[in-house]
Amino acid sequence: MVERMKAYGEDVSIKDMYAEWNDDLAHLSLLRNEMKEDDDFYLGNQWGSVKKKKGKPYLAINLIKKRVDWVSGFHRQNRNGMKTYPHEGSDDFRSDVYTQLLQLMYSSRPVSYQLDATVDDAIKCGIGWFFVYMDYSRDILNGDIVIRREDPFRVLFDPYMNSPDLSDCSHIFRRAYLSKTELKAMYPKLAKEIEGLPDQEENALENMTARSFGGKGRVNVLEKWYRGSEERPFAINLQTMEHTILDKGGEQKFLESLENPEDYKIVNRRANIIKMKRSIGDFIMAYDGVSPYLEDEYPLIPVMWTFDPTCPDWEWKLQGMVRPLRDIQLEKNKRRSQMMEFILSKNIKGYKVKRGANVDMKAFLTGDEQVVEMDDLNDIDQFDGPKIPDAYVMLEKENNTDFDMVSIPSDMLGVPDTGQQAVGVAQLRERANYTQIQHGLDNIWLGYEMLSKHVIKLVNKHWDIAKIKNIVGENTPHVKELKELEKQAIEIQSTPPPQDDPQAQAEFVQQGEQIMQQLQNLQQKIAEYWDDFDKGRANIDWDVRFGDLQDTPSYRLAILSTLNEWKHQGNYVPDKIALKFMDIDKKSREEWLEDLDGQAQSQQQSEQMAMQFEQMMEQMKAQVKIEVAKIAAQAQIGVATIKANDVYESELRIQRDNVNLGDNKMG
């Protein structure tokens, strides 16, 4: 760090910075003029520098804002969350951690606001900027990653840049307007020099977009981020010939993180490095060195809407949604103002009265009617003023059609009453209209992907494993199982073992030992998990690719609608699947899932009891059949005996009857 205070003309480095700033400002002035007018048109300041005449109407029928807000709202409702994917199955656990870090960071309300505000800049003016830096005010060891929207009018970039990923961008300027109190807190060693600086106004660097009021106790700060070169160690994969730049002295740590270090070779080569200079108030060079954040990437990340790399003129090369609508909007404003002027300046309705006629006009006048006195006329006569020319009315209708042809159709900006039968047709029609903004949305997703890769690199460079573990928390594999076992261990320890039954006491001790062994195994697995993660972090560029993950209200609603339709058609949809897409808070969702799990367990227990009861009934039926068979067998024996006895008794009875009959006959 260079700490010196010199006159502006004596410090060549500062002088060169300002000269290059002014040169870039001249090259990009037309673009910045267009961007400023785009922003004014969106806000309703649509007459610009027109010198307004007193008494004439200057209407601004702002039809641009609603269209821009619709696209902004569409982005907010359908913003894709970033998800990391592994190149190899062994790295799946590592990509899960990075995905969770990104989701937790992007779901934060302050970060979400900065993301949306940056994209809104791109939609309106053509370009927005993310500024990503490390803040050590709360965590002095690891720091916090801060994502902030940077004002596009405070950023100047290499006018010869032609790639939206900044791969051919030689430098980026960023200006700020800070109080001396802030600067002294940032640079306590320069407090005396900063206090002695003369106050400045913000428009000292430029007049077009800077404010011209105030300036007490404030100075301009100018940063230049640029590409330099230094000798650095390179790790070359001998199998794939891919390479990555390592930090100075980081060779050993990198090799230790590899499963097969013999596949890599370390060589020293000159590498492109991002550097930064920061001047305060034209006099102090506060910093001049390597980027304090990432050494191979700019901390400023662009988000563009329409970008045409083949066009040499930046005022046409880079555009937002407002640019093609300005002429149509201005035409509407002028024509509507002319129509209003015509109405106000002509006698639309009134009465012609003969001069000197004794007529009480109060009995006739009811509003804005006019009274015209004439010499050659009856006492009173009514008249209608001239009508607005039909050409004006026709052009007004054509103007509305022009808006629909150039931008989002008007019927897309509301919710048309399509009816149940036409819902599918309406969805197809909406999807077709979305293609009009697909080019801009693709550029926005590119900005998000660049941002996400940048954040992951900052995590790997600045955060230790303890901070990552604290952020991921319970989402780490085996943690929930570990907590459940810890509860069981506490219950076992707080429960006295049985005293009277030696066998029960032995089983109780064995159960406690099993739980403690399982605890140790899970703790070992979690420790190995994080150890493997930490070792492989240096290899992140080769292990992880980035993609999008939709987790927005619109996406969840669409999936839920599809599941409901599928369910109404008679197909089975598990309640757990539908619950995942309901827009409710996390705690309620978890409680609901637990309740469903409890119901499922109860149902499973009921089904098991029913099966057991059915098996018992089958066993009882089988036993009954056996008993019945036994009884039947015994019964058959008894019947046979009875039948035999019956035959014997019958024969005796017949003999007796015959004897008695014979005696009767003889007598």
XYZ file of C-alpha atoms in Angstrom:
667
model
C 0.000 0.000 0.000
C 1.305 3.425 -0.921
C 0.610 6.118 1.640
C 1.529 9.525 0.402
C -0.014 12.921 -0.182
C 1.063 14.908 -3.182
C -0.298 17.648 -5.357
C -2.460 16.425 -8.211
C 0.068 17.391 -10.849
C 2.970 15.719 -9.018
C 1.454 12.219 -8.693
C 1.783 10.730 -12.158
C -0.227 7.630 -11.231
C -3.283 9.643 -10.138
C -2.933 11.965 -13.110
C -2.903 8.974 -15.491
C -5.988 7.512 -13.780
C -7.989 10.689 -14.284
C -6.812 11.042 -17.871
C -7.987 7.493 -18.671
C -11.291 8.105 -16.839
C -11.940 11.196 -18.956
C -10.992 9.305 -22.120
C -13.475 6.494 -21.359
C -16.109 9.055 -20.434
C -15.713 10.686 -23.847
C -15.983 7.350 -25.685
C -19.076 6.247 -23.762
C -20.779 9.630 -23.457
C -23.394 8.901 -26.148
C -24.299 5.614 -24.458
C -24.601 7.297 -21.071
C -26.784 10.037 -22.582
C -29.114 7.382 -23.971
C -29.140 5.503 -20.654
C -29.984 8.710 -18.778
C -32.853 9.438 -21.166
C -34.087 5.838 -20.825
C -34.251 6.260 -17.060
C -36.007 9.637 -17.398
C -38.629 8.203 -19.749
C -39.318 5.342 -17.329
C -39.809 7.788 -14.448
C -42.077 10.077 -16.507
C -39.640 12.897 -17.226
C -40.337 12.577 -20.951
C -40.057 16.140 -22.248
C -36.357 16.413 -21.474
C -34.775 19.721 -22.373
C -37.808 21.053 -24.299
C -38.351 24.693 -23.458
C -41.939 24.754 -22.234
C -44.169 27.648 -23.169
C -46.447 29.101 -20.572
C -50.091 28.095 -20.907
C -49.465 25.120 -23.191
C -50.096 21.574 -21.883
C -47.187 19.104 -21.761
C -48.722 15.722 -20.998
C -46.731 12.555 -20.232
C -49.032 9.552 -20.759
C -46.436 7.118 -19.432
C -47.085 3.757 -21.113
C -43.465 2.639 -20.791
C -43.373 2.194 -17.015
C -46.097 -0.446 -16.911
C -44.370 -2.554 -19.558
C -41.000 -2.327 -17.834
C -42.594 -3.116 -14.459
C -44.326 -6.144 -15.997
C -41.004 -7.602 -17.191
C -39.410 -6.741 -13.846
C -42.240 -8.517 -12.015
C -41.987 -11.499 -14.370
C -38.291 -11.782 -13.532
C -38.954 -11.560 -9.791
C -41.658 -14.234 -9.931
C -39.594 -16.550 -12.142
C -36.050 -15.877 -10.974
C -33.985 -19.032 -11.139
C -31.912 -20.009 -8.164
C -28.416 -21.202 -8.971
C -27.564 -24.869 -8.463
C -24.177 -26.527 -8.744
C -23.819 -29.882 -10.479
C -20.942 -32.346 -10.099
C -18.874 -33.508 -13.057
C -18.208 -36.732 -11.166
C -20.445 -38.671 -8.812
C -17.847 -38.554 -6.050
C -18.230 -34.783 -5.847
C -22.003 -34.817 -5.457
C -21.851 -33.996 -1.724
C -19.592 -31.011 -2.429
C -21.945 -29.545 -5.022
C -24.849 -29.920 -2.569
C -23.037 -27.723 -0.061
C -22.383 -25.007 -2.638
C -25.999 -25.138 -3.776
C -27.195 -24.648 -0.203
C -24.814 -21.725 0.297
C -26.126 -19.994 -2.835
C -29.765 -20.626 -1.964
C -29.336 -19.318 1.570
C -27.513 -16.234 0.328
C -29.933 -15.391 -2.510
C -33.013 -15.984 -0.355
C -31.918 -13.248 2.067
C -34.206 -10.244 1.704
C -31.392 -7.639 1.474
C -29.525 -9.678 -1.156
C -32.731 -10.365 -3.086
C -33.433 -6.630 -3.193
C -29.955 -5.914 -4.579
C -30.366 -8.611 -7.236
C -33.737 -7.250 -8.362
C -32.543 -3.630 -8.397
C -29.550 -4.576 -10.564
C -31.726 -6.444 -13.053
C -34.132 -3.470 -13.152
C -31.200 -1.262 -14.234
C -30.518 -3.668 -17.106
C -34.171 -3.807 -18.165
C -34.491 -0.018 -18.179
C -31.096 1.225 -19.348
C -29.432 -1.837 -20.880
C -26.875 -2.657 -18.179
C -26.688 -3.161 -14.411
C -23.723 -4.024 -12.213
C -23.237 -6.367 -9.262
C -20.443 -5.296 -6.919
C -19.209 -8.215 -4.782
C -16.795 -7.634 -1.932
C -15.728 -8.894 1.500
C -16.908 -7.088 4.647
C -14.948 -7.750 7.863
C -16.960 -5.518 10.190
C -18.772 -8.449 11.851
C -16.518 -11.423 11.123
C -12.940 -10.215 11.342
C -11.465 -13.644 10.496
C -13.509 -14.899 7.541
C -15.492 -11.858 6.510
C -18.974 -11.760 4.984
C -19.652 -11.826 1.249
C -21.657 -8.732 0.271
C -23.580 -8.458 -3.010
C -24.588 -4.905 -3.819
C -26.168 -3.118 -6.743
C -23.774 -0.562 -8.178
C -25.145 2.540 -9.893
C -24.498 2.049 -13.651
C -23.757 5.776 -13.942
C -20.871 5.390 -11.491
C -19.138 2.717 -13.582
C -17.046 3.131 -16.723
C -15.665 0.136 -18.604
C -13.197 -0.484 -21.388
C -14.928 0.919 -24.526
C -13.162 -1.746 -26.627
C -14.742 -4.566 -24.619
C -16.816 -6.905 -26.763
C -17.732 -9.825 -24.457
C -20.435 -9.712 -21.774
C -18.344 -11.995 -19.534
C -15.542 -9.337 -19.357
C -12.990 -11.767 -20.795
C -11.618 -9.028 -23.074
C -12.146 -6.092 -20.711
C -8.833 -4.422 -19.839
C -10.161 -2.208 -17.022
C -13.234 -0.963 -15.141
C -13.604 2.335 -13.290
C -15.877 2.831 -10.289
C -16.414 6.160 -8.581
C -17.911 6.942 -5.176
C -18.758 10.062 -3.215
C -17.908 9.471 0.442
C -17.673 11.491 3.606
C -14.294 12.049 5.220
C -15.580 10.226 8.323
C -16.145 7.047 6.290
C -12.764 7.325 4.633
C -10.916 7.843 7.923
C -12.577 4.681 9.280
C -11.414 2.802 6.161
C -7.880 4.217 6.299
C -7.013 5.173 9.882
C -3.334 5.629 8.971
C -4.337 8.340 6.480
C -6.755 10.125 8.811
C -4.695 13.324 9.027
C -4.208 13.548 5.250
C -7.894 12.838 4.576
C -9.014 15.514 7.027
C -6.820 18.045 5.229
C -8.374 17.396 1.812
C -10.510 20.187 0.319
C -14.236 19.446 0.092
C -15.534 18.447 -3.348
C -18.832 18.276 -5.170
C -19.858 15.025 -6.803
C -19.982 16.544 -10.283
C -16.234 17.187 -10.141
C -15.742 13.919 -12.070
C -18.697 14.345 -14.437
C -21.626 16.676 -14.894
C -24.171 14.471 -16.615
C -25.315 12.067 -13.900
C -23.658 13.441 -10.743
C -25.369 15.670 -8.217
C -24.338 19.302 -8.002
C -25.527 20.141 -4.504
C -23.876 19.693 -1.127
C -20.256 18.733 -0.920
C -19.542 19.655 2.677
C -17.133 17.162 4.226
C -17.226 14.886 1.185
C -14.698 13.970 -1.501
C -14.679 11.873 -4.666
C -13.074 8.439 -4.645
C -11.984 6.855 -7.916
C -11.118 3.172 -8.349
C -9.499 1.524 -11.330
C -9.669 -2.272 -11.572
C -7.372 -3.521 -14.312
C -5.549 -6.559 -15.628
C -1.875 -6.926 -14.781
C 0.497 -9.874 -14.721
C 2.585 -11.664 -12.107
C 4.489 -14.931 -11.879
C 2.287 -17.543 -10.219
C 2.280 -21.327 -9.721
C 0.103 -23.263 -12.182
C -1.334 -26.736 -11.522
C -1.534 -28.723 -14.768
C -3.573 -31.915 -15.040
C -1.358 -34.287 -17.051
C -4.382 -36.337 -18.133
C -6.685 -33.566 -19.381
C -4.098 -30.747 -19.746
C -6.438 -28.420 -17.857
C -4.795 -25.897 -15.562
C -5.609 -23.537 -12.718
C -3.764 -20.655 -11.097
C -2.750 -21.192 -7.465
C -2.065 -18.667 -4.743
C 1.552 -18.000 -3.932
C 2.732 -20.715 -1.561
C -0.440 -22.760 -2.089
C 1.150 -25.617 -4.030
C 1.432 -28.032 -1.097
C -2.133 -27.444 0.091
C -3.426 -28.050 -3.417
C -1.541 -31.331 -3.821
C -2.739 -32.551 -0.420
C -6.338 -31.991 -1.504
C -6.022 -34.394 -4.457
C -6.696 -38.112 -4.495
C -4.066 -38.641 -7.227
C -1.467 -35.856 -6.888
C 0.828 -37.676 -9.311
C -1.575 -36.676 -12.117
C -0.640 -33.009 -11.634
C 2.441 -30.956 -12.295
C 3.239 -27.560 -10.733
C 4.964 -24.991 -12.957
C 5.590 -21.249 -12.575
C 4.259 -18.977 -15.290
C 3.201 -15.364 -15.657
C -0.521 -15.038 -15.115
C -3.092 -12.307 -15.641
C -3.949 -10.796 -12.268
C -6.657 -8.288 -11.379
C -5.191 -5.217 -9.700
C -6.720 -2.105 -8.220
C -5.802 1.532 -7.644
C -7.862 3.816 -5.411
C -7.373 7.567 -5.207
C -9.038 9.853 -2.658
C -9.879 13.426 -3.519
C -7.351 13.764 -6.365
C -4.408 13.810 -3.941
C -4.010 10.497 -2.066
C -3.279 7.109 -3.630
C -4.825 4.998 -0.869
C -4.274 1.571 -2.469
C -2.199 0.248 -5.354
C -1.858 -3.516 -5.565
C -3.481 -6.884 -6.243
C -7.249 -7.162 -5.817
C -8.040 -7.869 -2.152
C -10.976 -10.130 -3.109
C -10.203 -12.429 -6.068
C -7.004 -12.174 -8.033
C -8.411 -13.512 -11.315
C -11.841 -11.847 -11.560
C -13.278 -8.353 -11.437
C -15.523 -7.683 -8.419
C -17.889 -5.861 -10.792
C -20.163 -8.213 -12.752
C -22.394 -6.866 -15.572
C -26.004 -7.784 -16.258
C -27.145 -6.807 -19.747
C -30.495 -6.791 -21.536
C -29.820 -6.402 -25.283
C -26.184 -6.644 -26.326
C -25.032 -6.823 -29.960
C -21.267 -7.454 -30.153
C -21.153 -6.737 -33.906
C -22.234 -3.100 -33.572
C -19.344 -0.643 -33.000
C -21.474 2.166 -31.548
C -22.258 1.702 -27.866
C -25.443 3.815 -27.998
C -26.914 1.093 -30.261
C -24.822 -1.866 -29.111
C -26.278 -1.892 -25.583
C -29.989 -1.258 -25.009
C -32.741 -1.792 -22.498
C -36.485 -2.109 -22.995
C -37.101 1.635 -22.961
C -34.891 2.570 -25.935
C -37.178 1.322 -28.775
C -40.295 2.733 -27.051
C -39.147 6.317 -26.599
C -40.147 7.590 -30.046
C -43.606 6.062 -29.770
C -44.021 7.498 -26.283
C -42.874 10.937 -27.377
C -45.280 10.850 -30.322
C -48.177 10.038 -27.985
C -47.206 12.806 -25.587
C -46.969 15.425 -28.318
C -50.184 14.443 -30.064
C -52.153 14.191 -26.833
C -50.806 17.581 -25.756
C -51.776 19.054 -29.137
C -55.275 17.632 -28.783
C -55.557 19.059 -25.292
C -54.316 22.450 -26.529
C -56.853 22.333 -29.364
C -59.648 21.623 -26.901
C -58.602 24.373 -24.509
C -58.009 27.037 -27.173
C -61.210 26.568 -29.204
C -64.782 27.485 -28.243
C -66.135 24.001 -27.908
C -69.702 25.017 -27.009
C -71.561 28.235 -26.317
C -74.027 30.895 -27.482
C -73.969 33.657 -30.077
C -75.756 36.768 -28.799
C -76.735 39.893 -30.713
C -74.810 42.830 -29.444
C -76.935 44.859 -27.075
C -79.675 42.249 -26.821
C -81.489 42.173 -23.506
C -80.826 38.486 -22.681
C -80.071 37.012 -19.267
C -77.268 34.587 -20.159
C -77.148 33.132 -16.649
C -80.273 31.187 -17.489
C -78.444 29.452 -20.374
C -74.875 28.962 -19.225
C -74.359 25.717 -17.283
C -70.624 25.038 -17.490
C -67.741 26.055 -19.661
C -69.890 27.465 -22.440
C -68.651 30.603 -24.178
C -70.646 33.738 -25.132
C -69.869 35.485 -28.431
C -71.498 38.867 -29.243
C -72.323 39.522 -32.888
C -74.025 42.420 -34.771
C -75.822 40.516 -37.530
C -77.801 37.953 -35.572
C -81.066 37.266 -33.889
C -81.225 37.826 -30.183
C -79.600 34.457 -29.283
C -78.385 31.304 -31.025
C -76.474 28.204 -29.861
C -73.284 26.905 -31.544
C -70.861 23.960 -31.269
C -67.140 24.442 -31.666
C -64.932 22.636 -34.183
C -64.291 18.927 -33.617
C -60.912 17.228 -33.239
C -59.759 16.158 -36.710
C -60.346 12.501 -37.517
C -56.674 12.118 -38.420
C -55.729 12.806 -34.797
C -58.079 10.086 -33.568
C -56.800 7.609 -36.148
C -53.165 8.315 -35.312
C -53.918 7.871 -31.609
C -55.263 4.372 -32.276
C -52.259 3.567 -34.463
C -49.964 4.709 -31.665
C -51.492 2.199 -29.230
C -51.004 -0.532 -31.839
C -47.372 0.519 -32.262
C -46.745 -0.058 -28.555
C -48.096 -3.599 -28.830
C -46.029 -4.326 -31.924
C -42.752 -3.036 -30.482
C -43.165 -4.232 -26.885
C -45.275 -6.482 -24.664
C -48.895 -6.580 -25.943
C -51.392 -4.664 -23.807
C -53.519 -7.720 -23.043
C -50.462 -9.384 -21.513
C -50.174 -6.657 -18.905
C -53.411 -7.679 -17.176
C -55.267 -10.915 -16.424
C -57.792 -11.544 -19.227
C -61.014 -13.376 -18.456
C -60.330 -16.474 -20.513
C -62.718 -18.894 -18.807
C -61.918 -22.440 -17.788
C -62.109 -23.848 -21.300
C -59.492 -21.427 -22.648
C -56.900 -21.678 -19.880
C -54.617 -23.940 -21.900
C -54.859 -21.720 -24.966
C -54.095 -18.647 -22.853
C -51.021 -20.325 -21.378
C -49.721 -21.232 -24.835
C -50.320 -17.680 -25.993
C -48.496 -16.259 -22.973
C -45.583 -18.602 -23.583
C -45.371 -17.379 -27.187
C -45.240 -13.770 -25.995
C -42.468 -14.594 -23.538
C -40.187 -15.332 -26.487
C -40.063 -11.582 -27.131
C -38.056 -11.100 -23.945
C -36.123 -14.382 -24.007
C -32.964 -12.731 -25.328
C -32.880 -10.329 -22.403
C -33.684 -13.064 -19.874
C -30.848 -15.235 -21.210
C -28.413 -12.359 -20.678
C -29.721 -11.948 -17.128
C -29.182 -15.657 -16.376
C -25.626 -15.281 -17.699
C -25.073 -12.491 -15.172
C -26.452 -14.692 -12.372
C -24.166 -17.554 -13.380
C -21.104 -15.289 -13.386
C -22.157 -13.948 -9.974
C -22.616 -17.453 -8.537
C -19.222 -18.663 -9.722
C -17.674 -15.535 -8.248
C -19.362 -16.127 -4.885
C -18.208 -19.768 -4.737
C -14.636 -18.664 -5.445
C -14.839 -16.126 -2.621
C -16.155 -18.855 -0.289
C -13.247 -21.145 -1.136
C -10.652 -18.424 -0.724
C -11.854 -16.524 2.355
C -14.056 -18.853 4.446
C -12.735 -21.604 6.663
C -14.578 -24.892 7.012
C -16.065 -23.939 10.403
C -18.012 -21.021 8.892
C -19.374 -23.171 6.088
C -20.473 -25.836 8.598
C -22.304 -23.217 10.673
C -24.132 -21.875 7.615
C -25.153 -25.280 6.245
C -26.125 -26.460 9.743
C -28.695 -29.247 9.910
C -28.630 -29.795 6.146
C -25.342 -31.677 6.499
C -25.791 -35.437 5.905
C -26.320 -37.536 9.069
C -26.873 -34.475 11.313
C -30.586 -35.177 11.833
C -29.839 -38.818 12.610
C -27.156 -37.673 15.034
C -29.567 -35.410 16.894
C -32.132 -38.202 17.166
C -29.516 -40.547 18.609
C -28.397 -37.840 21.047
C -31.985 -37.598 22.323
C -32.102 -41.364 22.784
C -28.750 -41.293 24.593
C -30.030 -38.600 26.980
C -33.160 -40.651 27.679
C -31.066 -43.755 28.355
C -28.758 -41.850 30.696
C -31.654 -40.301 32.603
C -33.497 -43.610 33.007
C -32.349 -45.855 35.910
C -31.603 -49.442 34.870
C -33.885 -52.230 36.179
C -32.594 -53.639 39.478
C -34.566 -56.838 40.067
C -34.185 -58.446 36.654
C -30.549 -59.230 35.669
C -31.512 -60.122 32.101
C -33.439 -56.849 31.623
C -30.519 -54.953 33.146
C -28.081 -56.565 30.706
C -30.352 -55.726 27.741
C -30.626 -52.116 28.997
C -26.827 -51.756 29.173
C -26.420 -53.339 25.743
C -28.957 -50.914 24.228
C -27.053 -47.930 25.688
C -23.751 -49.231 24.325
C -25.281 -49.690 20.862
C -26.595 -46.100 20.840
C -23.205 -44.717 21.918
C -21.479 -46.777 19.222
C -23.882 -45.455 16.595
C -23.225 -41.910 17.839
C -19.480 -42.360 17.442
C -19.928 -43.815 13.945
C -22.109 -40.888 12.809
C -19.733 -38.342 14.296
C -16.900 -40.009 12.441
C -18.869 -39.951 9.168
C -19.653 -36.222 9.558
C -16.022 -35.439 10.351
C -14.869 -37.396 7.280
C -17.517 -35.633 5.173
C -16.198 -32.164 6.030
C -12.591 -33.291 5.799
C -13.161 -34.542 2.242
C -15.031 -31.353 1.388
C -12.237 -29.134 2.672
C -9.543 -31.069 0.822
C -11.347 -30.806 -2.519
C -12.210 -27.113 -2.386
C -9.071 -26.071 -4.246
C -10.246 -28.151 -7.211
C -13.701 -26.550 -7.458
C -13.285 -25.167 -10.995
C -12.903 -28.655 -12.372
C -15.465 -30.426 -10.241
C -18.563 -28.244 -10.446
C -20.586 -26.695 -13.230
C -23.442 -24.304 -12.685
C -27.051 -24.503 -13.767
C -30.358 -22.968 -12.802
C -32.816 -24.186 -10.166
C -36.328 -22.834 -10.312
C -37.724 -22.187 -6.865
C -40.029 -19.222 -7.376
C -43.717 -18.647 -6.508
C -44.730 -18.895 -10.176
C -42.793 -22.118 -10.683
C -44.193 -23.731 -7.532
C -47.724 -22.617 -8.435
C -47.398 -24.088 -11.926
C -46.161 -27.434 -10.552
C -48.897 -27.478 -7.901
C -51.534 -26.752 -10.556
C -50.207 -29.626 -12.673
C -50.264 -32.001 -9.688
C -53.851 -31.009 -8.823
C -54.961 -31.542 -12.403
C -53.228 -34.924 -12.417
C -54.965 -35.815 -9.150
C -58.404 -34.767 -10.429
C -57.914 -37.089 -13.398
C -57.867 -39.978 -10.952
C -54.114 -40.468 -10.686
C -52.369 -40.921 -7.362
C -50.316 -37.922 -6.149
C -48.547 -38.317 -2.762
C -49.401 -35.524 -0.324
C -45.710 -35.101 0.457
C -44.935 -34.211 -3.164
C -47.715 -31.620 -3.366
C -46.713 -30.109 -0.020
C -43.198 -29.354 -1.272
C -44.594 -26.888 -3.809
C -47.018 -25.076 -1.487
C -46.049 -21.475 -0.754
C -45.944 -21.717 3.051
C -43.217 -21.023 5.579
C -40.550 -23.626 6.267
C -41.614 -24.358 9.844
C -45.245 -25.046 8.890
C -44.100 -27.252 6.024
C -41.836 -29.285 8.336
C -44.616 -29.666 10.939
C -47.026 -30.728 8.217
C -44.537 -33.270 6.890
C -44.023 -34.638 10.403
C -47.788 -34.950 10.802
C -48.005 -36.786 7.466
C -45.182 -39.060 8.591
C -47.079 -39.714 11.838
C -50.248 -40.474 9.893
C -48.325 -42.742 7.564
C -46.789 -44.574 10.523
C -50.206 -44.896 12.193
C -51.699 -46.156 8.955
C -48.813 -48.571 8.551
C -49.283 -49.805 12.115
C -53.034 -50.162 11.495
C -52.342 -52.102 8.309
C -49.875 -54.324 10.154
C -52.407 -54.921 12.921
C -55.060 -55.673 10.324
C -52.725 -58.112 8.605
C -51.866 -59.733 11.941
C -55.561 -59.944 12.803
C -56.298 -61.434 9.403
C -53.504 -63.971 9.854
C -54.843 -64.792 13.313
C -58.348 -65.199 11.880
C -56.985 -67.482 9.167
C -55.193 -69.536 11.811
C -58.375 -69.693 13.878
C -60.354 -70.743 10.802
C -57.817 -73.442 10.099
C -58.021 -74.668 13.708
C -61.810 -74.574 13.560
C -61.727 -76.607 10.363
C -59.462 -79.148 12.035
C -61.741 -79.351 15.086
C -64.804 -79.583 12.866
C -63.113 -82.334 10.895
C -62.348 -84.165 14.151
C -65.888 -83.699 15.354
C -67.188 -84.787 11.961
C -65.046 -87.899 12.082
C -66.212 -88.700 15.579
C -69.779 -87.942 14.526
C -69.524 -90.351 11.603
C -68.414 -93.094 13.984
C -71.297 -92.277 16.317
C -73.810 -92.237 13.489
C -72.602 -95.571 12.273
C -73.008 -96.965 15.773
C -76.425 -95.428 16.071
C -77.394 -96.783 12.722
C -76.149 -100.217 13.771
C -78.019 -100.010 17.037
C -81.134 -98.871 15.250
C -81.014 -101.850 12.894
C -80.599 -104.313 15.790
C -83.375 -102.709 17.785
C -85.604 -102.723 14.716
C -85.064 -106.386 14.144
C -85.904 -107.168 17.794
C -88.989 -105.029 17.582
C -90.116 -106.788 14.408
C -89.546 -110.152 16.024
C -91.537 -109.062 19.060
C -94.305 -107.751 16.915
C -94.431 -110.942 14.924
C -94.573 -113.025 18.095
C -97.365 -110.935 19.511
C -99.252 -111.061 16.231
C -98.975 -114.842 16.104
C -100.255 -115.142 19.634
C -103.204 -112.981 18.820
C -104.053 -115.017 15.762
C -103.826 -118.255 17.733
C -106.024 -116.946 20.437
